[in-house]
Amino acid sequence: ADWIVIDIDVGRHVLDGRTALAYVRNRSDSNDYVRTRRQRCMLREVASSLDPVTVLSNFGAITTAIEDHTTTNIPLRFLPDLLEAAGSLDRSGIATAAFQASPRHAPDSNYRGLRIVDVDAVRTTVQQTLSDLADGVVVTSDEDECS
C-alpha cells in the first residue's frame, strides 16, 4: 500500500483501520518498547469496544480476514468458542504487561549497548504474576500505560 503520513495530537482519537495500523506500527521517533505499548493499548481498546451483535453479523467476513491474515496453531474451529469467551469478559478489567529492558529482566548489554533479555528472569516473573492472579492477588502498576 502507499505510505501514510500520520500526525496525531495527544489525546484520545477514533481512527480508521488504516490509520490505526500505521499508528501502532510506526517506528519513527520511537523505539520497540514504545511501539509495542501502542500496540497493546490499541488491542485493549479494540477488545473493549467489541459488540457481540456486530461480531456475529459479520462473522463470515471476520473469519475470512483472520484466515487470510493470521498464522496460528489454534484451529479456526475454535473461533466461535473464543468469541463467546471474549464476549463474557469484563472488558474494564483488561490489562497488559510488558517487560522493559530493566536490570531485573535484562542485566547485560551487547556490543551495541542493547540490553540482552534474561529469559529465565522473565519466565520467573510471568509465572509469579500468573500465580498471583490465580490466588486472587490484584496485579497493578502505578500508572495506566495507555493514558
GROMACS .gro file of N, CA and C in nm:
model
  441
    1ALA      N    1   0.085  -0.119   0.000
    1ALA     CA    2   0.000   0.000   0.000
    1ALA      C    3   0.088   0.124   0.000
    2ASP      N    4   0.029   0.234  -0.037
    2ASP     CA    5   0.101   0.360  -0.035
    2ASP      C    6   0.137   0.397   0.108
    3TRP      N    7   0.245   0.475   0.122
    3TRP     CA    8   0.285   0.525   0.252
    3TRP      C    9   0.176   0.614   0.308
    4ILE      N   10   0.162   0.614   0.437
    4ILE     CA   11   0.065   0.700   0.501
    4ILE      C   12   0.140   0.788   0.602
    5VAL      N   13   0.109   0.916   0.600
    5VAL     CA   14   0.169   1.009   0.696
    5VAL      C   15   0.068   1.029   0.808
    6ILE      N   16   0.114   1.009   0.930
    6ILE     CA   17   0.024   1.028   1.044
    6ILE      C   18   0.078   1.140   1.132
    7ASP      N   19  -0.010   1.225   1.175
    7ASP     CA   20   0.023   1.334   1.266
    7ASP      C   21  -0.092   1.343   1.364
    8ILE      N   22  -0.074   1.283   1.481
    8ILE     CA   23  -0.182   1.271   1.577
    8ILE      C   24  -0.147   1.351   1.701
    9ASP      N   25  -0.235   1.441   1.739
    9ASP     CA   26  -0.216   1.518   1.862
    9ASP      C   27  -0.238   1.429   1.984
   10VAL      N   28  -0.183   1.471   2.096
   10VAL     CA   29  -0.202   1.399   2.222
   10VAL      C   30  -0.350   1.394   2.255
   11GLY      N   31  -0.395   1.281   2.308
   11GLY     CA   32  -0.535   1.265   2.347
   11GLY      C   33  -0.596   1.142   2.284
   12ARG      N   34  -0.723   1.120   2.314
   12ARG     CA   35  -0.796   1.005   2.260
   12ARG      C   36  -0.855   1.041   2.125
   13HIS      N   37  -0.848   0.945   2.031
   13HIS     CA   38  -0.898   0.967   1.896
   13HIS      C   39  -0.966   0.841   1.846
   14VAL      N   40  -1.055   0.857   1.751
   14VAL     CA   41  -1.114   0.745   1.679
   14VAL      C   42  -1.045   0.743   1.543
   15LEU      N   43  -0.978   0.630   1.513
   15LEU     CA   44  -0.902   0.618   1.389
   15LEU      C   45  -0.965   0.513   1.299
   16ASP      N   46  -0.955   0.534   1.168
   16ASP     CA   47  -0.997   0.428   1.077
   16ASP      C   48  -0.890   0.319   1.082
   17GLY      N   49  -0.922   0.203   1.027
   17GLY     CA   50  -0.833   0.088   1.037
   17GLY      C   51  -0.693   0.112   0.982
   18ARG      N   52  -0.684   0.176   0.867
   18ARG     CA   53  -0.554   0.200   0.803
   18ARG      C   54  -0.468   0.294   0.888
   19THR      N   55  -0.528   0.401   0.939
   19THR     CA   56  -0.454   0.496   1.021
   19THR      C   57  -0.415   0.432   1.154
   20ALA      N   58  -0.504   0.353   1.212
   20ALA     CA   59  -0.473   0.285   1.337
   20ALA      C   60  -0.355   0.190   1.319
   21LEU      N   61  -0.355   0.116   1.210
   21LEU     CA   62  -0.245   0.024   1.184
   21LEU      C   63  -0.114   0.101   1.163
   22ALA      N   64  -0.120   0.211   1.089
   22ALA     CA   65   0.001   0.293   1.070
   22ALA      C   66   0.051   0.347   1.204
   23TYR      N   67  -0.041   0.390   1.288
   23TYR     CA   68  -0.005   0.444   1.419
   23TYR      C   69   0.066   0.341   1.506
   24VAL      N   70   0.010   0.221   1.515
   24VAL     CA   71   0.069   0.122   1.605
   24VAL      C   72   0.196   0.060   1.547
   25ARG      N   73   0.216   0.068   1.417
   25ARG     CA   74   0.336   0.009   1.357
   25ARG      C   75   0.447   0.111   1.334
   26ASN      N   76   0.417   0.239   1.355
   26ASN     CA   77   0.514   0.344   1.330
   26ASN      C   78   0.642   0.325   1.410
   27ARG      N   79   0.757   0.336   1.343
   27ARG     CA   80   0.886   0.319   1.409
   27ARG      C   81   0.965   0.450   1.418
   28SER      N   82   0.916   0.556   1.357
   28SER     CA   83   0.992   0.681   1.360
   28SER      C   84   0.971   0.751   1.493
   29ASP      N   85   1.074   0.819   1.540
   29ASP     CA   86   1.069   0.893   1.667
   29ASP      C   87   1.022   0.805   1.782
   30SER      N   88   1.065   0.680   1.784
   30SER     CA   89   1.015   0.587   1.884
   30SER      C   90   1.117   0.476   1.904
   31ASN      N   91   1.082   0.379   1.985
   31ASN     CA   92   1.163   0.258   2.000
   31ASN      C   93   1.067   0.139   2.012
   32ASP      N   94   1.123   0.019   2.021
   32ASP     CA   95   1.039  -0.101   2.025
   32ASP      C   96   0.946  -0.104   2.145
   33TYR      N   97   0.991  -0.052   2.260
   33TYR     CA   98   0.909  -0.056   2.379
   33TYR      C   99   0.788   0.037   2.366
   34VAL      N  100   0.811   0.154   2.311
   34VAL     CA  101   0.701   0.250   2.291
   34VAL      C  102   0.604   0.195   2.185
   35ARG      N  103   0.658   0.139   2.078
   35ARG     CA  104   0.574   0.085   1.970
   35ARG      C  105   0.490  -0.031   2.020
   36THR      N  106   0.550  -0.125   2.095
   36THR     CA  107   0.470  -0.238   2.144
   36THR      C  108   0.369  -0.192   2.249
   37ARG      N  109   0.399  -0.086   2.325
   37ARG     CA  110   0.300  -0.031   2.417
   37ARG      C  111   0.181   0.022   2.339
   38ARG      N  112   0.207   0.094   2.228
   38ARG     CA  113   0.096   0.143   2.145
   38ARG      C  114   0.013   0.027   2.094
   39GLN      N  115   0.079  -0.083   2.055
   39GLN     CA  116   0.006  -0.200   2.004
   39GLN      C  117  -0.080  -0.262   2.113
   40ARG      N  118  -0.027  -0.276   2.233
   40ARG     CA  119  -0.106  -0.333   2.343
   40ARG      C  120  -0.226  -0.244   2.375
   41CYS      N  121  -0.203  -0.114   2.377
   41CYS     CA  122  -0.313  -0.021   2.408
   41CYS      C  123  -0.421  -0.027   2.300
   42MET      N  124  -0.380  -0.035   2.174
   42MET     CA  125  -0.477  -0.043   2.065
   42MET      C  126  -0.557  -0.172   2.075
   43LEU      N  127  -0.491  -0.284   2.101
   43LEU     CA  128  -0.563  -0.411   2.115
   43LEU      C  129  -0.661  -0.405   2.231
   44ARG      N  130  -0.621  -0.343   2.340
   44ARG     CA  131  -0.711  -0.329   2.455
   44ARG      C  132  -0.833  -0.246   2.418
   45GLU      N  133  -0.812  -0.137   2.346
   45GLU     CA  134  -0.925  -0.052   2.306
   45GLU      C  135  -1.018  -0.126   2.209
   46VAL      N  136  -0.960  -0.198   2.115
   46VAL     CA  137  -1.043  -0.274   2.020
   46VAL      C  138  -1.123  -0.380   2.094
   47ALA      N  139  -1.057  -0.454   2.184
   47ALA     CA  140  -1.127  -0.558   2.260
   47ALA      C  141  -1.238  -0.499   2.346
   48SER      N  142  -1.214  -0.384   2.404
   48SER     CA  143  -1.315  -0.325   2.493
   48SER      C  144  -1.433  -0.268   2.416
   49SER      N  145  -1.415  -0.247   2.286
   49SER     CA  146  -1.526  -0.189   2.209
   49SER      C  147  -1.602  -0.294   2.126
   50LEU      N  148  -1.566  -0.420   2.140
   50LEU     CA  149  -1.636  -0.524   2.064
   50LEU      C  150  -1.783  -0.530   2.100
   51ASP      N  151  -1.864  -0.537   2.000
   51ASP     CA  152  -2.009  -0.552   2.017
   51ASP      C  153  -2.046  -0.691   1.965
   52PRO      N  154  -2.095  -0.780   2.051
   52PRO     CA  155  -2.124  -0.917   2.008
   52PRO      C  156  -2.219  -0.926   1.888
   53VAL      N  157  -2.317  -0.838   1.880
   53VAL     CA  158  -2.411  -0.841   1.767
   53VAL      C  159  -2.338  -0.809   1.637
   54THR      N  160  -2.252  -0.709   1.641
   54THR     CA  161  -2.176  -0.672   1.521
   54THR      C  162  -2.082  -0.785   1.482
   55VAL      N  163  -2.017  -0.846   1.580
   55VAL     CA  164  -1.926  -0.957   1.551
   55VAL      C  165  -2.003  -1.072   1.487
   56LEU      N  166  -2.117  -1.108   1.544
   56LEU     CA  167  -2.195  -1.219   1.487
   56LEU      C  168  -2.248  -1.189   1.349
   57SER      N  169  -2.292  -1.065   1.327
   57SER     CA  170  -2.347  -1.032   1.195
   57SER      C  171  -2.240  -1.023   1.088
   58ASN      N  172  -2.115  -1.009   1.128
   58ASN     CA  173  -2.003  -1.002   1.033
   58ASN      C  174  -1.910  -1.121   1.048
   59PHE      N  175  -1.960  -1.229   1.107
   59PHE     CA  176  -1.876  -1.342   1.141
   59PHE      C  177  -1.803  -1.400   1.019
   60GLY      N  178  -1.871  -1.412   0.907
   60GLY     CA  179  -1.809  -1.468   0.786
   60GLY      C  180  -1.691  -1.384   0.740
   61ALA      N  181  -1.710  -1.254   0.733
   61ALA     CA  182  -1.601  -1.165   0.690
   61ALA      C  183  -1.486  -1.165   0.790
   62ILE      N  184  -1.520  -1.172   0.918
   62ILE     CA  185  -1.416  -1.173   1.022
   62ILE      C  186  -1.332  -1.301   1.011
   63THR      N  187  -1.399  -1.416   0.997
   63THR     CA  188  -1.324  -1.541   0.987
   63THR      C  189  -1.238  -1.545   0.861
   64THR      N  190  -1.289  -1.490   0.751
   64THR     CA  191  -1.210  -1.484   0.628
   64THR      C  192  -1.087  -1.397   0.648
   65ALA      N  193  -1.105  -1.280   0.711
   65ALA     CA  194  -0.992  -1.190   0.736
   65ALA      C  195  -0.888  -1.256   0.827
   66ILE      N  196  -0.937  -1.324   0.930
   66ILE     CA  197  -0.845  -1.392   1.021
   66ILE      C  198  -0.769  -1.501   0.948
   67GLU      N  199  -0.841  -1.579   0.870
   67GLU     CA  200  -0.780  -1.688   0.796
   67GLU      C  201  -0.678  -1.639   0.695
   68ASP      N  202  -0.708  -1.527   0.628
   68ASP     CA  203  -0.619  -1.473   0.525
   68ASP      C  204  -0.497  -1.401   0.581
   69HIS      N  205  -0.506  -1.351   0.704
   69HIS     CA  206  -0.401  -1.264   0.755
   69HIS      C  207  -0.341  -1.306   0.888
   70THR      N  208  -0.368  -1.428   0.931
   70THR     CA  209  -0.319  -1.472   1.061
   70THR      C  210  -0.257  -1.610   1.049
   71THR      N  211  -0.148  -1.628   1.119
   71THR     CA  212  -0.086  -1.760   1.129
   71THR      C  213  -0.091  -1.800   1.275
   72THR      N  214  -0.150  -1.914   1.301
   72THR     CA  215  -0.162  -1.963   1.438
   72THR      C  216  -0.173  -2.114   1.436
   73ASN      N  217  -0.147  -2.174   1.551
   73ASN     CA  218  -0.168  -2.318   1.562
   73ASN      C  219  -0.302  -2.348   1.629
   74ILE      N  220  -0.380  -2.242   1.656
   74ILE     CA  221  -0.515  -2.261   1.711
   74ILE      C  222  -0.609  -2.289   1.593
   75PRO      N  223  -0.675  -2.403   1.592
   75PRO     CA  224  -0.765  -2.435   1.481
   75PRO      C  225  -0.878  -2.332   1.468
   76LEU      N  226  -0.913  -2.296   1.347
   76LEU     CA  227  -1.018  -2.197   1.321
   76LEU      C  228  -1.152  -2.242   1.380
   77ARG      N  229  -1.171  -2.373   1.395
   77ARG     CA  230  -1.297  -2.422   1.450
   77ARG      C  231  -1.318  -2.377   1.595
   78PHE      N  232  -1.210  -2.332   1.663
   78PHE     CA  233  -1.222  -2.282   1.800
   78PHE      C  234  -1.265  -2.136   1.805
   79LEU      N  235  -1.270  -2.068   1.690
   79LEU     CA  236  -1.303  -1.926   1.688
   79LEU      C  237  -1.438  -1.895   1.753
   80PRO      N  238  -1.545  -1.970   1.724
   80PRO     CA  239  -1.672  -1.939   1.792
   80PRO      C  240  -1.661  -1.945   1.945
   81ASP      N  241  -1.589  -2.046   1.995
   81ASP     CA  242  -1.572  -2.056   2.141
   81ASP      C  243  -1.489  -1.939   2.195
   82LEU      N  244  -1.387  -1.900   2.121
   82LEU     CA  245  -1.305  -1.786   2.164
   82LEU      C  246  -1.386  -1.658   2.165
   83LEU      N  247  -1.470  -1.639   2.063
   83LEU     CA  248  -1.555  -1.519   2.058
   83LEU      C  249  -1.656  -1.520   2.172
   84GLU      N  250  -1.710  -1.637   2.202
   84GLU     CA  251  -1.805  -1.646   2.313
   84GLU      C  252  -1.736  -1.612   2.445
   85ALA      N  253  -1.615  -1.665   2.464
   85ALA     CA  254  -1.540  -1.635   2.586
   85ALA      C  255  -1.508  -1.486   2.593
   86ALA      N  256  -1.468  -1.428   2.480
   86ALA     CA  257  -1.436  -1.285   2.477
   86ALA      C  258  -1.560  -1.202   2.511
   87GLY      N  259  -1.676  -1.247   2.465
   87GLY     CA  260  -1.799  -1.174   2.492
   87GLY      C  261  -1.838  -1.174   2.637
   88SER      N  262  -1.790  -1.273   2.712
   88SER     CA  263  -1.826  -1.281   2.854
   88SER      C  264  -1.722  -1.215   2.945
   89LEU      N  265  -1.616  -1.162   2.887
   89LEU     CA  266  -1.512  -1.098   2.968
   89LEU      C  267  -1.558  -0.964   3.024
   90ASP      N  268  -1.507  -0.930   3.139
   90ASP     CA  269  -1.527  -0.796   3.194
   90ASP      C  270  -1.423  -0.707   3.126
   91ARG      N  271  -1.465  -0.635   3.025
   91ARG     CA  272  -1.372  -0.558   2.943
   91ARG      C  273  -1.304  -0.446   3.021
   92SER      N  274  -1.364  -0.402   3.129
   92SER     CA  275  -1.300  -0.297   3.208
   92SER      C  276  -1.177  -0.349   3.281
   93GLY      N  277  -1.166  -0.481   3.290
   93GLY     CA  278  -1.054  -0.540   3.362
   93GLY      C  279  -0.942  -0.590   3.273
   94ILE      N  280  -0.943  -0.552   3.145
   94ILE     CA  281  -0.837  -0.597   3.055
   94ILE      C  282  -0.708  -0.527   3.094
   95ALA      N  283  -0.604  -0.606   3.112
   95ALA     CA  284  -0.475  -0.550   3.149
   95ALA      C  285  -0.367  -0.609   3.059
   96THR      N  286  -0.260  -0.536   3.047
   96THR     CA  287  -0.146  -0.586   2.971
   96THR      C  288  -0.023  -0.576   3.059
   97ALA      N  289   0.079  -0.649   3.021
   97ALA     CA  290   0.204  -0.645   3.095
   97ALA      C  291   0.318  -0.638   2.995
   98ALA      N  292   0.419  -0.564   3.032
   98ALA     CA  293   0.537  -0.551   2.946
   98ALA      C  294   0.662  -0.565   3.030
   99PHE      N  295   0.763  -0.619   2.971
   99PHE     CA  296   0.892  -0.631   3.037
   99PHE      C  297   0.989  -0.537   2.969
  100GLN      N  298   1.016  -0.427   3.036
  100GLN     CA  299   1.110  -0.330   2.982
  100GLN      C  300   1.252  -0.386   2.998
  101ALA      N  301   1.344  -0.326   2.928
  101ALA     CA  302   1.483  -0.369   2.936
  101ALA      C  303   1.546  -0.314   3.064
  102SER      N  304   1.494  -0.360   3.176
  102SER     CA  305   1.543  -0.315   3.307
  102SER      C  306   1.655  -0.408   3.352
  103PRO      N  307   1.733  -0.363   3.449
  103PRO     CA  308   1.839  -0.452   3.500
  103PRO      C  309   1.784  -0.585   3.553
  104ARG      N  310   1.659  -0.585   3.601
  104ARG     CA  311   1.600  -0.709   3.654
  104ARG      C  312   1.579  -0.812   3.544
  105HIS      N  313   1.531  -0.769   3.426
  105HIS     CA  314   1.499  -0.863   3.318
  105HIS      C  315   1.600  -0.862   3.205
  106ALA      N  316   1.692  -0.766   3.206
  106ALA     CA  317   1.795  -0.758   3.103
  106ALA      C  318   1.921  -0.696   3.166
  107PRO      N  319   1.991  -0.775   3.246
  107PRO     CA  320   2.102  -0.719   3.322
  107PRO      C  321   2.227  -0.686   3.241
  108ASP      N  322   2.242  -0.749   3.125
  108ASP     CA  323   2.363  -0.729   3.044
  108ASP      C  324   2.330  -0.661   2.913
  109SER      N  325   2.434  -0.604   2.851
  109SER     CA  326   2.418  -0.539   2.721
  109SER      C  327   2.511  -0.605   2.620
  110ASN      N  328   2.473  -0.594   2.492
  110ASN     CA  329   2.560  -0.647   2.387
  110ASN      C  330   2.661  -0.540   2.346
  111TYR      N  331   2.738  -0.567   2.242
  111TYR     CA  332   2.843  -0.476   2.198
  111TYR      C  333   2.788  -0.342   2.147
  112ARG      N  334   2.659  -0.337   2.113
  112ARG     CA  335   2.597  -0.213   2.066
  112ARG      C  336   2.529  -0.137   2.179
  113GLY      N  337   2.537  -0.191   2.300
  113GLY     CA  338   2.473  -0.126   2.414
  113GLY      C  339   2.327  -0.162   2.431
  114LEU      N  340   2.278  -0.257   2.351
  114LEU     CA  341   2.138  -0.301   2.362
  114LEU      C  342   2.128  -0.408   2.470
  115ARG      N  343   2.023  -0.398   2.550
  115ARG     CA  344   2.005  -0.491   2.661
  115ARG      C  345   1.979  -0.633   2.610
  116ILE      N  346   2.034  -0.730   2.681
  116ILE     CA  347   2.014  -0.872   2.649
  116ILE      C  348   1.915  -0.927   2.751
  117VAL      N  349   1.803  -0.975   2.702
  117VAL     CA  350   1.696  -1.024   2.789
  117VAL      C  351   1.739  -1.153   2.858
  118ASP      N  352   1.716  -1.159   2.987
  118ASP     CA  353   1.736  -1.280   3.065
  118ASP      C  354   1.604  -1.356   3.064
  119VAL      N  355   1.594  -1.453   2.974
  119VAL     CA  356   1.469  -1.526   2.951
  119VAL      C  357   1.421  -1.594   3.079
  120ASP      N  358   1.512  -1.651   3.157
  120ASP     CA  359   1.472  -1.717   3.281
  120ASP      C  360   1.411  -1.618   3.379
  121ALA      N  361   1.467  -1.497   3.388
  121ALA     CA  362   1.412  -1.395   3.479
  121ALA      C  363   1.272  -1.354   3.435
  122VAL      N  364   1.251  -1.340   3.304
  122VAL     CA  365   1.117  -1.305   3.254
  122VAL      C  366   1.020  -1.419   3.282
  123ARG      N  367   1.061  -1.542   3.257
  123ARG     CA  368   0.973  -1.657   3.285
  123ARG      C  369   0.934  -1.663   3.432
  124THR      N  370   1.030  -1.636   3.519
  124THR     CA  371   1.003  -1.637   3.663
  124THR      C  372   0.900  -1.530   3.697
  125THR      N  373   0.915  -1.411   3.642
  125THR     CA  374   0.820  -1.303   3.669
  125THR      C  375   0.682  -1.337   3.614
  126VAL      N  376   0.676  -1.394   3.495
  126VAL     CA  377   0.547  -1.433   3.436
  126VAL      C  378   0.480  -1.538   3.523
  127GLN      N  379   0.554  -1.639   3.564
  127GLN     CA  380   0.497  -1.745   3.649
  127GLN      C  381   0.446  -1.688   3.781
  128GLN      N  382   0.523  -1.597   3.841
  128GLN     CA  383   0.481  -1.536   3.967
  128GLN      C  384   0.355  -1.452   3.947
  129THR      N  385   0.350  -1.377   3.838
  129THR     CA  386   0.232  -1.294   3.810
  129THR      C  387   0.109  -1.381   3.788
  130LEU      N  388   0.122  -1.489   3.710
  130LEU     CA  389   0.009  -1.580   3.687
  130LEU      C  390  -0.033  -1.647   3.817
  131SER      N  391   0.062  -1.685   3.900
  131SER     CA  392   0.031  -1.745   4.029
  131SER      C  393  -0.044  -1.646   4.118
  132ASP      N  394   0.002  -1.520   4.119
  132ASP     CA  395  -0.066  -1.417   4.196
  132ASP      C  396  -0.210  -1.399   4.149
  133LEU      N  397  -0.229  -1.394   4.017
  133LEU     CA  398  -0.364  -1.378   3.962
  133LEU      C  399  -0.452  -1.496   4.001
  134ALA      N  400  -0.398  -1.617   3.993
  134ALA     CA  401  -0.475  -1.736   4.030
  134ALA      C  402  -0.513  -1.735   4.178
  135ASP      N  403  -0.429  -1.673   4.260
  135ASP     CA  404  -0.456  -1.663   4.403
  135ASP      C  405  -0.544  -1.543   4.438
  136GLY      N  406  -0.587  -1.469   4.336
  136GLY     CA  407  -0.675  -1.356   4.360
  136GLY      C  408  -0.604  -1.226   4.392
  137VAL      N  409  -0.472  -1.225   4.380
  137VAL     CA  410  -0.396  -1.103   4.405
  137VAL      C  411  -0.419  -1.007   4.288
  138VAL      N  412  -0.455  -0.884   4.319
  138VAL     CA  413  -0.474  -0.784   4.214
  138VAL      C  414  -0.337  -0.734   4.173
  139VAL      N  415  -0.304  -0.755   4.047
  139VAL     CA  416  -0.175  -0.714   3.993
  139VAL      C  417  -0.195  -0.581   3.922
  140THR      N  418  -0.131  -0.479   3.973
  140THR     CA  419  -0.146  -0.347   3.914
  140THR      C  420  -0.011  -0.282   3.895
  141SER      N  421  -0.017  -0.175   3.822
  141SER     CA  422   0.101  -0.093   3.802
  141SER      C  423   0.068   0.044   3.858
  142ASP      N  424   0.169   0.124   3.877
  142ASP     CA  425   0.147   0.258   3.932
  142ASP      C  426   0.068   0.347   3.838
  143GLU      N  427   0.074   0.319   3.710
  143GLU     CA  428   0.004   0.403   3.615
  143GLU      C  429  -0.052   0.320   3.500
  144ASP      N  430  -0.151   0.372   3.435
  144ASP     CA  431  -0.209   0.308   3.319
  144ASP      C  432  -0.120   0.342   3.200
  145GLU      N  433  -0.059   0.241   3.138
  145GLU     CA  434   0.032   0.267   3.029
  145GLU      C  435  -0.037   0.324   2.906
  146CYS      N  436  -0.169   0.319   2.903
  146CYS     CA  437  -0.243   0.369   2.788
  146CYS      C  438  -0.301   0.508   2.811
  147SER      N  439  -0.269   0.569   2.921
  147SER     CA  440  -0.322   0.703   2.949
  147SER      C  441  -0.260   0.807   2.859
   0.00000   0.00000   0.00000
